[in-house]
Short mmCIF file of C-alpha atoms and ligand atoms in Angstrom, two decimals:
data_model
loop_
_atom_site.label_atom_id
_atom_site.label_comp_id
_atom_site.label_asym_id
_atom_site.label_seq_id
_atom_site.Cartn_x
_atom_site.Cartn_y
_atom_site.Cartn_z
CA UNK A 1 -23.11 11.18 -3.86
CA UNK A 2 -23.96 7.48 -3.60
CA UNK A 3 -25.45 6.22 -0.50
CA UNK A 4 -26.75 2.66 0.18
CA UNK A 5 -27.98 0.54 2.78
CA UNK A 6 -26.99 -3.12 3.40
CA UNK A 7 -24.31 -2.70 0.48
CA UNK A 8 -22.20 -5.56 -0.82
CA UNK A 9 -18.56 -4.60 -0.40
CA UNK A 10 -17.43 -7.50 -2.87
CA UNK A 11 -16.21 -5.05 -5.39
CA UNK A 12 -14.35 -2.88 -2.84
CA UNK A 13 -11.94 -5.46 -1.39
CA UNK A 14 -9.32 -7.28 -3.48
CA UNK A 15 -9.42 -10.32 -1.24
CA UNK A 16 -13.06 -10.83 -2.67
CA UNK A 17 -14.91 -11.30 0.79
CA UNK A 18 -18.58 -11.17 0.14
CA UNK A 19 -19.50 -9.06 3.17
CA UNK A 20 -21.80 -6.24 3.51
CA UNK A 21 -21.70 -2.77 4.87
CA UNK A 22 -24.52 -1.29 6.93
CA UNK A 23 -24.11 1.98 4.83
CA UNK A 24 -21.95 2.71 2.19
CA UNK A 25 -21.26 6.38 0.96
CA UNK A 26 -19.20 7.66 -1.81
CA UNK A 27 -18.66 11.38 -2.04
CA UNK A 28 -17.51 13.52 -4.84
CA UNK A 29 -16.06 16.83 -3.14
CA UNK A 30 -14.92 18.07 0.16
CA UNK A 31 -18.05 19.78 0.55
CA UNK A 32 -20.34 16.53 0.04
CA UNK A 33 -17.99 15.14 2.71
CA UNK A 34 -18.66 17.81 5.24
CA UNK A 35 -22.40 17.52 4.61
CA UNK A 36 -22.31 13.79 4.89
CA UNK A 37 -20.24 13.91 8.40
CA UNK A 38 -23.31 15.77 10.09
CA UNK A 39 -25.28 12.56 9.24
CA UNK A 40 -22.72 9.84 10.35
CA UNK A 41 -23.88 7.46 13.28
CA UNK A 42 -21.66 4.54 14.85
CA UNK A 43 -18.45 3.37 13.31
CA UNK A 44 -16.91 4.62 10.14
CA UNK A 45 -14.43 2.89 8.22
CA UNK A 46 -12.71 5.09 5.11
CA UNK A 47 -11.62 2.74 2.38
CA UNK A 48 -9.66 3.54 -0.82
CA UNK A 49 -9.30 0.85 -3.42
CA UNK A 50 -9.68 -2.23 -0.83
CA UNK A 51 -6.47 -3.30 -1.76
CA UNK A 52 -5.11 -3.65 1.81
CA UNK A 53 -8.09 -4.96 3.70
CA UNK A 54 -9.41 -8.27 5.11
CA UNK A 55 -12.99 -8.10 6.36
CA UNK A 56 -13.67 -10.73 8.91
CA UNK A 57 -17.32 -10.04 8.88
CA UNK A 58 -20.02 -7.59 7.63
CA UNK A 59 -19.33 -4.06 8.72
CA UNK A 60 -21.98 -2.79 11.08
CA UNK A 61 -21.16 0.88 10.47
CA UNK A 62 -20.72 3.40 7.58
CA UNK A 63 -17.91 2.61 5.12
CA UNK A 64 -16.98 5.72 3.35
CA UNK A 65 -15.32 5.92 0.04
CA UNK A 66 -13.88 9.07 -1.81
CA UNK A 67 -14.74 9.79 -5.44
CA UNK A 68 -12.96 13.02 -5.49
CA UNK A 69 -11.07 13.09 -8.86
CA UNK A 70 -8.74 15.34 -10.70
CA UNK A 71 -4.95 15.85 -11.19
CA UNK A 72 -3.96 19.38 -11.68
CA UNK A 73 -0.53 21.08 -12.05
CA UNK A 74 -0.44 23.71 -9.15
CA UNK A 75 3.02 25.19 -9.43
CA UNK A 76 6.19 24.82 -11.07
CA UNK A 77 9.67 25.80 -11.29
CA UNK A 78 12.69 25.30 -13.58
CA UNK A 79 13.50 21.73 -11.84
CA UNK A 80 10.03 20.56 -10.18
CA UNK A 81 6.24 20.61 -10.56
CA UNK A 82 3.63 20.52 -7.94
CA UNK A 83 0.76 18.27 -8.56
CA UNK A 84 -2.41 18.34 -6.64
CA UNK A 85 -4.55 14.91 -7.13
CA UNK A 86 -7.80 14.02 -5.91
CA UNK A 87 -7.81 11.14 -3.19
CA UNK A 88 -10.15 9.08 -5.36
CA UNK A 89 -7.97 8.93 -8.24
CA UNK A 90 -6.51 5.47 -8.96
CA UNK A 91 -2.97 5.52 -7.95
CA UNK A 92 -1.52 3.95 -10.96
CA UNK A 93 -3.43 6.48 -13.38
CA UNK A 94 -1.55 9.22 -11.76
CA UNK A 95 1.64 7.41 -12.17
CA UNK A 96 0.87 6.92 -16.06
CA UNK A 97 -0.18 10.68 -16.06
CA UNK A 98 3.35 11.75 -14.54
CA UNK A 99 5.34 9.48 -16.72
CA UNK A 100 3.59 10.63 -19.96
CA UNK A 101 4.46 13.96 -19.15
CA UNK A 102 8.14 13.23 -18.45
CA UNK A 103 7.49 14.07 -14.60
CA UNK A 104 9.97 11.81 -12.43
CA UNK A 105 9.51 10.44 -8.73
CA UNK A 106 6.51 8.01 -8.82
CA UNK A 107 7.62 5.58 -11.83
CA UNK A 108 8.95 3.22 -9.39
CA UNK A 109 5.67 2.84 -7.70
CA UNK A 110 4.01 1.79 -11.03
CA UNK A 111 1.10 -0.57 -10.94
CA UNK A 112 0.59 -0.51 -7.04
CA UNK A 113 -3.18 -1.28 -6.57
CA UNK A 114 -5.18 1.33 -4.36
CA UNK A 115 -5.95 5.10 -4.79
CA UNK A 116 -4.24 8.35 -4.33
CA UNK A 117 -5.62 9.05 -0.65
CA UNK A 118 -4.43 5.57 0.52
CA UNK A 119 -0.66 6.19 -0.70
CA UNK A 120 -0.56 9.02 1.95
CA UNK A 121 -2.20 6.76 4.68
CA UNK A 122 0.20 3.65 3.86
CA UNK A 123 3.38 5.48 2.65
CA UNK A 124 3.29 2.96 -0.22
CA UNK A 125 6.50 1.79 -1.21
CA UNK A 126 8.30 -0.53 -3.94
CA UNK A 127 11.60 -0.64 -5.72
CA UNK A 128 13.44 1.73 -3.61
CA UNK A 129 10.97 4.28 -3.45
CA UNK A 130 7.98 5.47 -1.20
CA UNK A 131 5.28 8.05 -1.37
CA UNK A 132 6.86 10.12 1.27
CA UNK A 133 9.62 11.17 -1.00
CA UNK A 134 7.46 13.10 -3.34
CA UNK A 135 4.57 13.98 -1.01
CA UNK A 136 4.51 17.77 -0.33
CA UNK A 137 1.33 18.30 1.20
CA UNK A 138 -1.74 16.27 2.43
CA UNK A 139 -5.32 17.79 2.42
CA UNK A 140 -7.75 16.22 5.05
CA UNK A 141 -11.08 16.63 6.51
CA UNK A 142 -11.83 15.97 10.05
CA UNK A 143 -14.25 12.94 10.31
CA UNK A 144 -15.85 14.61 13.61
CA UNK A 145 -15.99 18.12 13.06
CA UNK A 146 -15.79 18.43 9.42
CA UNK A 147 -12.98 20.98 9.73
CA UNK A 148 -10.39 20.99 6.94
CA UNK A 149 -6.61 20.76 7.76
CA UNK A 150 -3.53 20.56 5.88
CA UNK A 151 -0.51 18.55 6.95
CA UNK A 152 3.05 19.33 5.58
CA UNK A 153 4.98 16.24 4.91
CA UNK A 154 6.86 16.35 8.12
CA UNK A 155 3.69 16.50 10.24
CA UNK A 156 2.74 13.19 8.52
CA UNK A 157 5.33 11.25 10.41
CA UNK A 158 6.24 8.83 7.74
CA UNK A 159 8.19 5.60 8.22
CA UNK A 160 8.24 2.32 6.35
CA UNK A 161 4.57 1.84 5.94
CA UNK A 162 3.62 4.11 8.75
CA UNK A 163 2.11 7.55 9.00
CA UNK A 164 0.20 9.72 11.70
CA UNK A 165 -2.90 8.57 9.86
CA UNK A 166 -2.34 4.90 10.78
CA UNK A 167 -1.17 5.96 14.40
CA UNK A 168 -2.11 9.06 16.50
CA UNK A 169 -4.86 10.15 13.74
CA UNK A 170 -5.97 6.64 12.96
CA UNK A 171 -9.67 7.01 11.55
CA UNK A 172 -9.87 10.66 12.35
CA UNK A 173 -9.40 11.98 9.12
CA UNK A 174 -10.46 11.66 5.47
CA UNK A 175 -7.44 12.56 3.01
CA UNK A 176 -9.25 14.56 0.17
CA UNK A 177 -6.32 15.80 -1.97
CA UNK A 178 -2.52 14.75 -1.95
CA UNK A 179 -0.02 17.14 -3.67
CA UNK A 180 3.26 15.62 -4.85
CA UNK A 181 6.46 17.34 -5.67
CA UNK A 182 7.95 15.83 -9.14
CA UNK A 183 10.97 16.51 -11.20
CA UNK A 184 11.38 17.63 -14.38
CA UNK A 185 14.82 16.26 -14.92
CA UNK A 186 14.30 12.97 -13.27
CA UNK A 187 16.92 10.85 -11.55
CA UNK A 188 16.39 7.18 -12.12
CA UNK A 189 16.27 4.84 -9.19
CA UNK A 190 17.55 1.53 -10.63
CA UNK A 191 19.38 -0.06 -7.55
CA UNK A 192 16.51 -2.17 -6.16
CA UNK A 193 16.69 -5.82 -7.21
CA UNK A 194 16.84 -6.54 -10.84
CA UNK A 195 15.77 -3.32 -12.43
CA UNK A 196 19.27 -2.46 -13.53
CA UNK A 197 19.73 -5.76 -15.17
CA UNK A 198 16.46 -5.64 -17.03
CA UNK A 199 17.10 -2.32 -18.62
CA UNK A 200 20.93 -3.08 -19.27
CA UNK A 201 20.41 -3.44 -23.09
CA UNK A 202 18.65 0.16 -23.37
CA UNK A 203 20.73 3.16 -24.52
CA UNK A 204 19.06 6.09 -22.95
CA UNK A 205 17.02 4.89 -20.21
CA UNK A 206 13.80 6.96 -19.36
CA UNK A 207 11.02 6.74 -16.63
CA UNK A 208 8.88 5.35 -19.17
CA UNK A 209 11.28 2.32 -19.39
CA UNK A 210 11.53 2.26 -15.77
CA UNK A 211 7.71 2.00 -15.45
CA UNK A 212 7.40 -0.72 -18.11
CA UNK A 213 10.21 -2.75 -16.17
CA UNK A 214 8.33 -2.44 -13.09
CA UNK A 215 5.06 -3.45 -14.51
CA UNK A 216 6.72 -6.32 -16.05
CA UNK A 217 8.35 -7.28 -12.56
CA UNK A 218 5.03 -6.92 -10.85
CA UNK A 219 3.07 -8.84 -13.45
CA UNK A 220 5.37 -11.87 -13.33
CA UNK A 221 5.44 -11.88 -9.46
CA UNK A 222 2.34 -10.68 -8.06
CA UNK A 223 -1.11 -12.24 -8.57
CA UNK A 224 -3.77 -10.34 -10.30
CA UNK A 225 -6.70 -9.74 -7.82
CA UNK A 226 -9.31 -9.95 -10.65
CA UNK A 227 -8.05 -13.51 -11.02
CA UNK A 228 -7.20 -14.53 -7.44
CA UNK A 229 -8.17 -12.63 -4.69
CA UNK A 230 -5.21 -10.87 -2.58
CA UNK A 231 -4.04 -7.96 -0.96
CA UNK A 232 -0.56 -7.68 -1.99
CA UNK A 233 2.03 -8.15 0.79
CA UNK A 234 0.11 -9.78 3.65
CA UNK A 235 3.08 -9.07 6.31
CA UNK A 236 5.20 -6.14 6.61
CA UNK A 237 8.96 -6.87 6.42
CA UNK A 238 10.52 -6.78 10.04
CA UNK A 239 13.22 -4.76 11.20
CA UNK A 240 15.70 -6.68 13.66
CA UNK A 241 18.64 -5.31 15.83
CA UNK A 242 22.17 -5.68 14.25
CA UNK A 243 22.97 -8.04 17.12
CA UNK A 244 19.85 -10.37 15.99
CA UNK A 245 20.74 -10.01 12.49
CA UNK A 246 24.51 -11.05 12.94
CA UNK A 247 23.46 -14.09 14.91
CA UNK A 248 20.99 -15.18 12.25
CA UNK A 249 23.46 -14.43 9.32
CA UNK A 250 25.71 -17.20 10.87
CA UNK A 251 22.93 -19.75 10.46
CA UNK A 252 21.59 -18.50 7.17
CA UNK A 253 24.60 -16.91 5.33
CA UNK A 254 22.47 -16.51 2.07
CA UNK A 255 19.78 -14.29 4.03
CA UNK A 256 18.74 -11.33 1.99
CA UNK A 257 18.66 -8.00 4.13
CA UNK A 258 18.62 -4.35 4.08
CA UNK A 259 20.47 -1.88 6.40
CA UNK A 260 17.69 0.57 7.58
CA UNK A 261 17.36 3.36 10.18
CA UNK A 262 17.16 1.43 13.52
CA UNK A 263 18.43 -1.91 12.57
CA UNK A 264 18.17 -4.58 9.60
CA UNK A 265 15.11 -5.39 7.49
CA UNK A 266 14.56 -8.83 6.76
CA UNK A 267 12.26 -9.85 3.86
CA UNK A 268 9.33 -11.79 5.51
CA UNK A 269 8.72 -13.36 2.21
CA UNK A 270 12.22 -15.14 2.41
CA UNK A 271 11.50 -16.41 5.76
CA UNK A 272 8.33 -17.85 4.83
CA UNK A 273 9.60 -19.45 1.97
CA UNK A 274 12.44 -20.86 4.20
CA UNK A 275 9.64 -22.12 6.47
CA UNK A 276 8.28 -24.21 3.54
CA UNK A 277 5.12 -22.40 2.87
CA UNK A 278 5.56 -21.05 -0.55
CA UNK A 279 2.89 -22.41 -3.04
CA UNK A 280 1.28 -24.26 -0.03
CA UNK A 281 -2.41 -23.91 1.27
CA UNK A 282 -4.42 -24.20 4.35
CA UNK A 283 -8.01 -25.03 3.23
CA UNK A 284 -8.83 -22.30 0.59
CA UNK A 285 -6.17 -19.98 1.84
CA UNK A 286 -2.93 -20.18 -0.12
CA UNK A 287 0.76 -18.77 -0.18
CA UNK A 288 1.44 -17.48 -3.72
CA UNK A 289 3.95 -19.65 -5.54
CA UNK A 290 6.05 -16.67 -6.76
CA UNK A 291 5.90 -14.38 -3.70
CA UNK A 292 5.68 -15.82 -0.48
CA UNK A 293 4.74 -12.48 1.29
CA UNK A 294 1.40 -12.65 -0.53
CA UNK A 295 -1.35 -14.65 0.75
CA UNK A 296 -4.08 -15.69 -1.73
CA UNK A 297 -7.98 -16.46 -1.95
CA UNK A 298 -7.71 -19.76 -3.74
CA UNK A 299 -11.50 -19.47 -4.26
CA UNK A 300 -14.30 -18.95 -1.78
CA UNK A 301 -11.93 -18.92 1.18
CA UNK A 302 -13.48 -17.35 4.28
CA UNK A 303 -11.46 -14.64 6.31
CA UNK A 304 -11.05 -17.34 8.99
CA UNK A 305 -9.17 -19.62 6.78
CA UNK A 306 -6.82 -16.61 5.66
CA UNK A 307 -6.39 -15.47 9.45
CA UNK A 308 -5.77 -19.17 10.37
CA UNK A 309 -3.03 -19.44 7.64
CA UNK A 310 -1.67 -16.14 8.52
CA UNK A 311 -1.31 -17.25 12.15
CA UNK A 312 0.19 -20.48 11.33
CA UNK A 313 2.85 -18.84 9.37
CA UNK A 314 3.53 -16.00 11.94
CA UNK A 315 4.17 -19.04 14.50
CA UNK A 316 6.45 -20.89 12.15
CA UNK A 317 8.40 -18.01 11.36
CA UNK A 318 8.76 -17.16 15.13
CA UNK A 319 9.89 -20.73 15.79
CA UNK A 320 12.57 -20.92 13.03
CA UNK A 321 13.86 -17.65 13.17
CA UNK A 322 12.88 -15.86 16.53
CA UNK A 323 11.25 -12.90 14.89
CA UNK A 324 7.50 -11.81 15.08
CA UNK A 325 5.96 -10.81 11.93
CA UNK A 326 3.00 -8.85 11.60
CA UNK A 327 0.30 -8.41 9.01
CA UNK A 328 0.68 -5.27 6.64
CA UNK A 329 -3.05 -5.84 5.89
CA UNK A 330 -5.68 -4.30 7.91
CA UNK A 331 -7.98 -6.73 9.39
CA UNK A 332 -11.55 -5.24 10.01
N1 EPU B 1 12.15 -13.22 -1.33
C1 EPU B 1 12.41 -14.86 -1.23
N2 EPU B 1 11.19 -15.54 -1.44
C2 EPU B 1 9.74 -14.95 -1.52
C3 EPU B 1 9.86 -13.47 -1.54
C4 EPU B 1 10.80 -12.80 -1.63
O1 EPU B 1 13.39 -15.43 -1.00
O2 EPU B 1 8.98 -15.63 -1.59
C5 EPU B 1 13.37 -12.46 -1.29
C6 EPU B 1 13.63 -12.21 -2.67
O3 EPU B 1 14.69 -12.85 -3.48
C7 EPU B 1 14.53 -10.73 -2.15
C8 EPU B 1 13.69 -10.38 -1.00
O4 EPU B 1 13.14 -11.46 -0.52
O5 EPU B 1 15.67 -11.08 -2.14
C9 EPU B 1 12.86 -9.23 -1.34
O6 EPU B 1 11.88 -9.53 -2.12
P1 EPU B 1 11.07 -8.46 -3.12
O7 EPU B 1 12.07 -7.66 -3.94
O8 EPU B 1 10.20 -9.43 -3.72
O9 EPU B 1 10.16 -7.79 -1.98
P2 EPU B 1 9.60 -7.83 -0.67
O10 EPU B 1 10.50 -7.37 0.46
O11 EPU B 1 9.05 -9.21 -0.61
C10 EPU B 1 8.73 -5.37 -0.78
C11 EPU B 1 7.12 -4.86 -0.57
C12 EPU B 1 6.18 -5.06 -1.77
C13 EPU B 1 7.20 -4.50 -3.04
C14 EPU B 1 8.57 -5.13 -3.20
C15 EPU B 1 9.49 -4.44 -4.28
C16 EPU B 1 6.67 -4.82 1.85
C17 EPU B 1 5.82 -5.48 2.79
N3 EPU B 1 6.55 -5.30 0.53
O12 EPU B 1 8.31 -6.98 -0.82
O13 EPU B 1 5.28 -4.16 -1.83
O14 EPU B 1 6.42 -4.57 -4.31
O15 EPU B 1 9.35 -5.01 -1.80
O16 EPU B 1 9.84 -3.23 -3.55
O17 EPU B 1 7.40 -4.00 2.09
C18 EPU B 1 2.84 -4.55 -1.28
O18 EPU B 1 3.01 -3.84 -0.16
O19 EPU B 1 1.61 -4.97 -1.43
C19 EPU B 1 3.95 -5.00 -2.19
C20 EPU B 1 3.92 -5.75 -3.02
#
């Protein structure tokens, strides 16, 4: 176990904010976590890879990080495997592991930054796939009592970028293991965006090809946090009523949209671009020039600069489209 006081979080947030935690603890097992819980005082923040966070200031409590590792095949039948993965495993290492063995279900989620624990909190999603589609079981420890609890996927209450761990049970549990259900005879998901077009000249497309296509798309569109601080999509895509959508479509017939449960999802990146923000900046906070949903630290930006840019964009989108957009990134 690593246990530090006054610890710099610079390497633990992809926005590159140089803030400190009063205490920072990294644990290697459920038992270590349970011991550690007895010593916790004040506020507690559990982080993963820090790829969906914006620290506004130093953190005056304890920051916890899981280093529970391991990928283990726990069950299988003709069609499926169950794979139990430690919350601290880097998400894309798990995807690479699955793809190398021919197990399908997570290849569309290639190269998403962050760790396995966060995949179950955020219900990460990309290119027509979501974590909830492959999660079978989530193991977690109550951060108050230290008791262990297992959540079946239905109990996790998953929706677009939502789960019980972000709502009713926010901050109450630390996820320790996630068990995924993967397919031995993968059914490829090629419908989103230009994936099919990118693979058009391949004869027998495999999940490894899909993974490579998605890596190429992401690398072309999304900034590398090692080069330019960012936290991926800064905003969630809003879902509007059919009525609102139809009235907008009259004014913007070229507007992209996706029919979803409860309404129509409008890409916030498109609206931000229409407002003229793509590639623009305010101070040292910028809007990525290839994907307007992503805010970037142009170098030395303060959290205030990022938040000012965020608020200005929200106001402009509201004024032009009459739609409220909200950050996906957690402001701490
Ligand atoms: N668009 C624009 N301009 C932009 C950005 C997007 O016109 O600057 C348009 C695109 O042309 C397309 C539509 O908006 O018609 C959707 O764009 P894209 O496929 O890039 O996806 P997104 O809705 O902007 C979401 C996820 C991403 C994920 C992609 C692909 C959210 C908040 N974001 O973005 O996730 O990679 O779909 O599935 O849902 C992340 O969460 O950090 C993330 C990168």
